[in-house]
One Martini backbone bead per residue (centre of mass of N, CA, C, O) as a GRO file, in nm:
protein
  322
    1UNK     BB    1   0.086   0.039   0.031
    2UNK     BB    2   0.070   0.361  -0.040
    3UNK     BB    3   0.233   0.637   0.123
    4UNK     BB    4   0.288   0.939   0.273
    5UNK     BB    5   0.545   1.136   0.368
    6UNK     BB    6   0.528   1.326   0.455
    7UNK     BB    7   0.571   1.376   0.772
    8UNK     BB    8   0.717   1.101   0.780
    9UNK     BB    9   0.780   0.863   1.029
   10UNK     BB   10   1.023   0.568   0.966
   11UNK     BB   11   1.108   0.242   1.081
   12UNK     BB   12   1.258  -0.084   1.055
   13UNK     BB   13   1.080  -0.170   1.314
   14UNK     BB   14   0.822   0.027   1.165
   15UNK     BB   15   0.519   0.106   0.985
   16UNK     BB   16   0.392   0.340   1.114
   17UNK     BB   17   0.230   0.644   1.055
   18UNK     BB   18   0.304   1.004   1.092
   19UNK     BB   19   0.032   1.246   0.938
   20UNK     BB   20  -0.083   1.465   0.841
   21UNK     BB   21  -0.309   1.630   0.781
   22UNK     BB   22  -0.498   1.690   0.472
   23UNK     BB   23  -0.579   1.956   0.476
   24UNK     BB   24  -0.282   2.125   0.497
   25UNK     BB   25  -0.186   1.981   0.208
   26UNK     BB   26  -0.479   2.152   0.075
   27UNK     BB   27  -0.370   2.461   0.197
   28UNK     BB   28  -0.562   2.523   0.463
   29UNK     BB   29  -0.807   2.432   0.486
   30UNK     BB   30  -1.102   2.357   0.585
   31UNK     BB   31  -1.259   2.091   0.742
   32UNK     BB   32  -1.431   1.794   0.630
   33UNK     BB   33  -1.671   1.691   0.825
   34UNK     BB   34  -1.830   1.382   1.025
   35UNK     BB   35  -2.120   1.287   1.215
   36UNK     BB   36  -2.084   0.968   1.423
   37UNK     BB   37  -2.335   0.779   1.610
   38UNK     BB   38  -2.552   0.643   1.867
   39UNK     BB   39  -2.859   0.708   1.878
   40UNK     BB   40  -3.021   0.561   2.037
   41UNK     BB   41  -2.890   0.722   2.271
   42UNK     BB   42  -2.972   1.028   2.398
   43UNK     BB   43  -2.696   1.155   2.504
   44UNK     BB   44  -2.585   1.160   2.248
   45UNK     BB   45  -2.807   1.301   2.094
   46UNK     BB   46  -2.734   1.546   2.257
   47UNK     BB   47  -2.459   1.595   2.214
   48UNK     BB   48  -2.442   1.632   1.892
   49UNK     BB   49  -2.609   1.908   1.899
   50UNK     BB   50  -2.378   2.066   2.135
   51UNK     BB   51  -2.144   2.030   1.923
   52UNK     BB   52  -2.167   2.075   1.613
   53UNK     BB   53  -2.170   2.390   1.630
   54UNK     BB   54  -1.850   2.397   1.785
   55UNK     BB   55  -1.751   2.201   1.479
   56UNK     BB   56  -1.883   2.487   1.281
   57UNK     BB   57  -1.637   2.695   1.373
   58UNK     BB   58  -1.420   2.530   1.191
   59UNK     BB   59  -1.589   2.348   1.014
   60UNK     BB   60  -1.717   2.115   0.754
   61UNK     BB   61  -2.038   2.006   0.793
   62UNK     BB   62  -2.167   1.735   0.585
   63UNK     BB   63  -2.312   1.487   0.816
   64UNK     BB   64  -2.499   1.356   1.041
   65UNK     BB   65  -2.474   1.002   1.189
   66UNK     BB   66  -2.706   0.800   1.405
   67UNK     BB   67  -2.703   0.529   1.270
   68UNK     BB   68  -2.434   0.412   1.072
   69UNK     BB   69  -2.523   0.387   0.754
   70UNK     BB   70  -2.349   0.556   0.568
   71UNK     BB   71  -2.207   0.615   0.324
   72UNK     BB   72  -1.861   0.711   0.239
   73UNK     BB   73  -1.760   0.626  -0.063
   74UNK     BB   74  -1.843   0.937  -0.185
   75UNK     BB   75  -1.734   1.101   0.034
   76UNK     BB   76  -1.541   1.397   0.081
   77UNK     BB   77  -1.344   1.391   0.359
   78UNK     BB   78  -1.132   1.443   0.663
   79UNK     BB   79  -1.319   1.365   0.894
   80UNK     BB   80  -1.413   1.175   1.185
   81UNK     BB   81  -1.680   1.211   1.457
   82UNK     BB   82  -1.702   0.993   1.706
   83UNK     BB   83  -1.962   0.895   1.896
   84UNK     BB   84  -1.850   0.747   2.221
   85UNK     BB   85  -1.741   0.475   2.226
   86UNK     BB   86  -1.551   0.164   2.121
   87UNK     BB   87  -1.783   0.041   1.927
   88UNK     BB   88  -1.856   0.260   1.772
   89UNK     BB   89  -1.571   0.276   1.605
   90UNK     BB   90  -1.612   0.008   1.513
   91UNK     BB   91  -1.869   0.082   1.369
   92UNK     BB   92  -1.734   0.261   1.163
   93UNK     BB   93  -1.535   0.110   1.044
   94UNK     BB   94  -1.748  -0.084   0.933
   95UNK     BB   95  -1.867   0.166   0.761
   96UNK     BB   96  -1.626   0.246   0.582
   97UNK     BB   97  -1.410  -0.007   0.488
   98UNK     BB   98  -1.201   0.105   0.237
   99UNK     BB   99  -1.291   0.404   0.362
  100UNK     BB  100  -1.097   0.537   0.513
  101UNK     BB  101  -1.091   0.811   0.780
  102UNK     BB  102  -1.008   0.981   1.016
  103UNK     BB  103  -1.026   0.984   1.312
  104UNK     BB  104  -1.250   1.157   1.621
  105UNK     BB  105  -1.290   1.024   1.980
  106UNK     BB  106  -1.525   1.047   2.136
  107UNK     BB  107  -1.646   1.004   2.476
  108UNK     BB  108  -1.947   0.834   2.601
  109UNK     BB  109  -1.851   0.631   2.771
  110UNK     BB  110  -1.673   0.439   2.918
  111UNK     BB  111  -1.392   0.382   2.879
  112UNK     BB  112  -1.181   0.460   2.619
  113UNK     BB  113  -0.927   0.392   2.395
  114UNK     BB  114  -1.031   0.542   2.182
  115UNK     BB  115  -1.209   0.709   2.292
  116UNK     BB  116  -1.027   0.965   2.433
  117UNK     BB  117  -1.215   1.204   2.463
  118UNK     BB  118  -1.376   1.444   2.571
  119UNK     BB  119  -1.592   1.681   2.527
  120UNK     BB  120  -1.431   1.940   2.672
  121UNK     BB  121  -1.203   1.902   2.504
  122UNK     BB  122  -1.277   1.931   2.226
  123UNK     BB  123  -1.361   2.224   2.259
  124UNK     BB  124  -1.040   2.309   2.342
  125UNK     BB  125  -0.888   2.134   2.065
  126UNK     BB  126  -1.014   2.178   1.782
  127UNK     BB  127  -0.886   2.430   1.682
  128UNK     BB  128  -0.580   2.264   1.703
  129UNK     BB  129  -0.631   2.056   1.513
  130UNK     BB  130  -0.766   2.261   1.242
  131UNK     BB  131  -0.433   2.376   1.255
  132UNK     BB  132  -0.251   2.125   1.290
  133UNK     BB  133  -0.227   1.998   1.615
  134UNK     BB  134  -0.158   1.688   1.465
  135UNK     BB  135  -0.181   1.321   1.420
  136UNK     BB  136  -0.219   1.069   1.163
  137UNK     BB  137  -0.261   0.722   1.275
  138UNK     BB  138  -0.171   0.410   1.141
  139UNK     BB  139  -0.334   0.096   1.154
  140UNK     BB  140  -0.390  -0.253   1.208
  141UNK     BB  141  -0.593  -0.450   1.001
  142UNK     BB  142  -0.830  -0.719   0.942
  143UNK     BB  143  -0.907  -0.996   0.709
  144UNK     BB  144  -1.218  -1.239   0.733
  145UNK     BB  145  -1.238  -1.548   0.639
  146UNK     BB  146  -1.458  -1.812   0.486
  147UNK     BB  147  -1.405  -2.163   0.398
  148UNK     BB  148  -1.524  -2.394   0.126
  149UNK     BB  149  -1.295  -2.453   0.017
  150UNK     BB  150  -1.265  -2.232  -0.255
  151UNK     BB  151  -1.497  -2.118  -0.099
  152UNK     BB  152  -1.619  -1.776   0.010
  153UNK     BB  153  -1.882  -1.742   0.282
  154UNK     BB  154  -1.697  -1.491   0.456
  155UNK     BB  155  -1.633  -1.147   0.476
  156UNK     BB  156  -1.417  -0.910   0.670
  157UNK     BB  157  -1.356  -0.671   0.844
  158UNK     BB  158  -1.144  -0.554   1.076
  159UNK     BB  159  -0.970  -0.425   1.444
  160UNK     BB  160  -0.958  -0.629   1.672
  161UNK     BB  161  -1.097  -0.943   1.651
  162UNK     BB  162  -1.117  -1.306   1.628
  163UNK     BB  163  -1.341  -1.544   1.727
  164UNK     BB  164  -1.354  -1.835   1.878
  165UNK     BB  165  -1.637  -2.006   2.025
  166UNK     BB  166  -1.818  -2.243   2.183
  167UNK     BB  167  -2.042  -2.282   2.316
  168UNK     BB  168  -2.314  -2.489   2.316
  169UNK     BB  169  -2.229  -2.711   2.564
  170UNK     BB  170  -1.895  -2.627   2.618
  171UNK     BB  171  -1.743  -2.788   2.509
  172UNK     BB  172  -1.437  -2.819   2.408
  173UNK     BB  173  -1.203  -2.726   2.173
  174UNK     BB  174  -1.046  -2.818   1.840
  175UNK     BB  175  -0.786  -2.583   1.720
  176UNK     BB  176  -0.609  -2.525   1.443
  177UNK     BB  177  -0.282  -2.370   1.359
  178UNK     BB  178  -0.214  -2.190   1.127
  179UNK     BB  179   0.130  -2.056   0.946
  180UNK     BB  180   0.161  -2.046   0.684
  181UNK     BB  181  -0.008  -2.330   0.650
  182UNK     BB  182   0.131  -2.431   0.886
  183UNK     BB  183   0.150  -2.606   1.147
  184UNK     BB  184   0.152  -2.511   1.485
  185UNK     BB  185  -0.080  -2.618   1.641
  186UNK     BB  186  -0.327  -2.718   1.944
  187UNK     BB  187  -0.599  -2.656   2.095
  188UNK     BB  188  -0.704  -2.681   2.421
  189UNK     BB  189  -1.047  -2.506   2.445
  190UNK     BB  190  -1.323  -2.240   2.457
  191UNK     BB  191  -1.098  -2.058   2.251
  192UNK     BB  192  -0.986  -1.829   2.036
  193UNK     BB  193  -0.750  -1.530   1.969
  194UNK     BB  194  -0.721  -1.270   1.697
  195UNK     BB  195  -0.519  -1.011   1.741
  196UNK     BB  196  -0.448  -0.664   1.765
  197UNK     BB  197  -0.349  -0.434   1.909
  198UNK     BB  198  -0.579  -0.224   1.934
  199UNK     BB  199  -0.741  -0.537   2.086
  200UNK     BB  200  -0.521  -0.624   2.321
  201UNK     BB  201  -0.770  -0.426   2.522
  202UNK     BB  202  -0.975  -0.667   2.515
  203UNK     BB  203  -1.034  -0.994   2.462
  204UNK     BB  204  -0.769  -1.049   2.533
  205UNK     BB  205  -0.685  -0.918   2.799
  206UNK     BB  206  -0.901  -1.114   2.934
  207UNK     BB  207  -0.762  -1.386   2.854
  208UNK     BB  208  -0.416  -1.319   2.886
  209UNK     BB  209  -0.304  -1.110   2.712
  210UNK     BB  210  -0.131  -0.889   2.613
  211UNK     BB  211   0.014  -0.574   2.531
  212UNK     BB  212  -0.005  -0.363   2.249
  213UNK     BB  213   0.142  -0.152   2.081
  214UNK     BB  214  -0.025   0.050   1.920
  215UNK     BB  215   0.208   0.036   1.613
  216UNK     BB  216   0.220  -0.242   1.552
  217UNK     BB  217   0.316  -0.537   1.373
  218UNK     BB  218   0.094  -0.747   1.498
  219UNK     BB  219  -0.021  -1.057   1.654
  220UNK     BB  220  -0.254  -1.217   1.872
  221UNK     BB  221  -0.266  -1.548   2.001
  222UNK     BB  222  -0.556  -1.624   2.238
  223UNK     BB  223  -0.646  -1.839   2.443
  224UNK     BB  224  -0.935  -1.982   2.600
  225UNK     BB  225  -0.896  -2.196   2.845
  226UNK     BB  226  -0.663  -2.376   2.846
  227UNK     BB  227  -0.586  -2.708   2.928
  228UNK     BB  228  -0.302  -2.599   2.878
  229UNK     BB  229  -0.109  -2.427   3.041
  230UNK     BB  230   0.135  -2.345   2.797
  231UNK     BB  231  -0.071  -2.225   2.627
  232UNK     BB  232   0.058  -1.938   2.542
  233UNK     BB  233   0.059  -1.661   2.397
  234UNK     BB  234   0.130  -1.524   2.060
  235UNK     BB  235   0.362  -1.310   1.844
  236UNK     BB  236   0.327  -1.194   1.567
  237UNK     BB  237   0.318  -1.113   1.223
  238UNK     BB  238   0.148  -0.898   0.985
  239UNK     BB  239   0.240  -1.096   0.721
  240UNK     BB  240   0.090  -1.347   0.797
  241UNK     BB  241  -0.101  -1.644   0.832
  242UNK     BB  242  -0.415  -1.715   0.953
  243UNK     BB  243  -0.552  -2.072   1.049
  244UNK     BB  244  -0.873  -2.223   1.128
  245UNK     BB  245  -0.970  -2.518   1.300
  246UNK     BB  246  -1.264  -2.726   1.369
  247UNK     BB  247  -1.312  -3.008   1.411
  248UNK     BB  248  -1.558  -3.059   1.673
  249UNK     BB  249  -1.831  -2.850   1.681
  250UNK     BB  250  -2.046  -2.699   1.855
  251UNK     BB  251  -2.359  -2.618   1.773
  252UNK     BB  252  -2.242  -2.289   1.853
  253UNK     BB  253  -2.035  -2.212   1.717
  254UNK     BB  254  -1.862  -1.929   1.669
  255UNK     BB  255  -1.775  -1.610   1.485
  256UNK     BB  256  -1.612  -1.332   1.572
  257UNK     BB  257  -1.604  -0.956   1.501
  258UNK     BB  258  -1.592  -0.721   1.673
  259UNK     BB  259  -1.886  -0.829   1.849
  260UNK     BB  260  -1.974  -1.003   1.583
  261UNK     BB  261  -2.143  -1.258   1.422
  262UNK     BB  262  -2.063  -1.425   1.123
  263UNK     BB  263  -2.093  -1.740   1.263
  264UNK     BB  264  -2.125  -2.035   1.205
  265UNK     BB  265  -1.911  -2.358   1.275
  266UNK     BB  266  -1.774  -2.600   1.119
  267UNK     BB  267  -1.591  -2.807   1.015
  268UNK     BB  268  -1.508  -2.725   0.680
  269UNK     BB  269  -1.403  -2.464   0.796
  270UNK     BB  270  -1.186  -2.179   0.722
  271UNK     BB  271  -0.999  -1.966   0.914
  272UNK     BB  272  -0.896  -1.621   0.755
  273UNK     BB  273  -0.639  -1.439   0.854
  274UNK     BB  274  -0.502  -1.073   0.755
  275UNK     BB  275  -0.399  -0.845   0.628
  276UNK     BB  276  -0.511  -0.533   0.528
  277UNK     BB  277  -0.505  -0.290   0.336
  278UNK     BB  278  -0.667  -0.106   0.526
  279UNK     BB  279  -0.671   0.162   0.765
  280UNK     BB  280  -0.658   0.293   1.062
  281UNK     BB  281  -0.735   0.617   1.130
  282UNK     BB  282  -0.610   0.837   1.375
  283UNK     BB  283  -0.624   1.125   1.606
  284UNK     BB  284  -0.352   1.269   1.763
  285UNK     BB  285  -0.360   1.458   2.045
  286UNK     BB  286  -0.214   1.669   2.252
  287UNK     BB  287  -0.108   1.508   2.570
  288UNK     BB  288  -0.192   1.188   2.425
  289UNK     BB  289  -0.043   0.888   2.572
  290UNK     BB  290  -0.033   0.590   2.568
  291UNK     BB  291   0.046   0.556   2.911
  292UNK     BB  292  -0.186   0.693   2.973
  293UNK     BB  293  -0.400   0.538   2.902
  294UNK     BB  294  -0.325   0.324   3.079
  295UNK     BB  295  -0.311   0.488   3.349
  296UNK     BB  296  -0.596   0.538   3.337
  297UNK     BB  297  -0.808   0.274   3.192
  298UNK     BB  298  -0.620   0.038   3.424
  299UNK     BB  299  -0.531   0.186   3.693
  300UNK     BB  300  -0.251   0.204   3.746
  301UNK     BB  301  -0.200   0.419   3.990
  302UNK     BB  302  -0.295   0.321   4.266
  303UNK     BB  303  -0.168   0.495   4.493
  304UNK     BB  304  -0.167   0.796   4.642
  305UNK     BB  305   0.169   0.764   4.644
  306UNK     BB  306   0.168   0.690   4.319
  307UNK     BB  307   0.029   0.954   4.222
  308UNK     BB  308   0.203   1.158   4.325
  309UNK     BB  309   0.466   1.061   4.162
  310UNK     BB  310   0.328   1.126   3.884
  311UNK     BB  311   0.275   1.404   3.917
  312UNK     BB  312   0.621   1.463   3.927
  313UNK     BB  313   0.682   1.320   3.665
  314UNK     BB  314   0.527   1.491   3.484
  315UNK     BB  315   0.642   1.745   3.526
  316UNK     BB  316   0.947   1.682   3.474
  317UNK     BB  317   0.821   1.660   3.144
  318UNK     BB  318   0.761   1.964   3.137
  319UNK     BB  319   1.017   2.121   3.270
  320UNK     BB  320   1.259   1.941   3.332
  321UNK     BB  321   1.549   1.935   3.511
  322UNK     BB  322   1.685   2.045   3.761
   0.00000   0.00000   0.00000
């Protein structure tokens, strides 16, 4: 995938760039924004009411999407704000398809790990995305196949991870792990889970999955409960195909992608897992770095002791050494 140089840093053990946003690329215009949602939840609702105003002094507002269903790939944007939870994100991604185009997610939900903006923030810092004080980074999508035999059943984009869950009756289930065609390992589990950086702190990370760098170029395969306790996470290259096949699942055995369900899995089924073309685009904010969303949402703090000590540290990351 061919990708834009200008102001971008990149080395030999890292390929995520970042770069300008586009708007600056092309002449210094105002940004073109859309604002997707969802609309379901009334706070959605009123925040977006609310926020819209303070975001068309700044930008010019394409169009508000309440419900997640309207394509992007005809509309010409510079940035989606994507307001809500990190589901909503998910499910923006998933609403783009090919078209990515840098997210900017405010939190209106609970964790927030993509969605790092708070709503004041926002108001705070708008003006200074709009002016350029921002770098778009991209992360690693992966595309999930179902095959039976030639024939491709079921494709999908994601960004977090794809799962393999045992459903009812619950029995153990026996899973083969294919890396570039050849067998990997065998696991006895009750399911399987191959994620992204990004996803790494999802559904991974409730197994016992590592953390993984967003800017990493790796997948995390993370078995649920496994029989055998050596049986442990590994974290391989995003160049790598990886593939699953569940020799005999229960009545219930599903495939699930980013939290949404993608079918019900037979023995003859192939789940072929891959980076895809497409990347997520996310806009990184001045202010906002990996290891403090990490010790903001998941309580890294620690006791009052450690959290004085934290404040003097982040202190003298501002201000230089006495």
């Amino acid at each position: 995938m061919n990708r834009p140089v200008t102001n971008t840093r990149m080395t030999a053990t890292d390929t995520q760039s970042e770069a300008m946003p586009s708007w600056l690329l092309k002449g210094g215009r105002r940004p073109r924004v859309v604002i997707l949602a969802s609309g379901e939840r009334l706070h959605v609702r009123e925040a977006a009411a609310q926020l819209e105003p303070v975001i068309a002094k700044h930008a010019d507002v394409l169009f508000v999407d309440l419900d997640l269903r309207r394509s992007l790939a005809e509309v010409s944007c510079d940035l989606a704000i994507v307001l809500g939870g990190d589901g909503t994100i998910l499910r923006a991604a998933r609403q783009m398809g090919a078209h990515q185009v840098p997210v900017l997610g405010v939190n209106l939900g609970k964790l927030g790990f993509l969605a790092g903006l708070a709503p004041d923030e926002l108001v705070r810092s708008f003006p200074e995305i709009c002016a350029g004080d921002c770098q778009v980074v991209e992360h690693l999508m992966f595309r999930c196949r179902v095959r039976q035999g030639d024939r491709v059943v079921h494709d999908e984009l994601g960004l977090n991870e794809t799962a393999i869950l045992a459903g009812p009756p619950f029995s153990i289930l026996t899973v083969d792990l294919y890396v570039d065609s050849e067998l990997a390992t065998t696991y006895s589990c009750d399911g399987l889970i191959i994620g992204t950086p990004v996803g790494s702190t999802a559904h991974s990370l409730s197994a016992g999955g590592p953390i993984l760098r967003k800017d990493m170029q790796a997948f995390v395969v993370s078995p649920i409960s496994p029989h055998t306790l050596t049986m442990r996470p590994i974290v391989d290259a995003a160049e790598r195909k990886y593939e699953m096949v569940v020799r005999e699942p229960n009545e219930t055995t599903s495939l699930v992608v980013d939290g949404r369900t993608l079918c019900q899995l037979t023995a003859v089924d192939r789940v072929c897992v891959e980076r895809a073309v497409p990347t997520f685009k996310m806009v990184a904010v001045k202010g906002h770095n990996y290891y403090r969303t990490l010790r903001d949402k998941l309580g890294w703090g620690g006791s009052r002791i450690n959290r004085k000590h934290e404040a003097l540290a982040a202190s003298r990351e501002v201000l230089g050494p006495e």
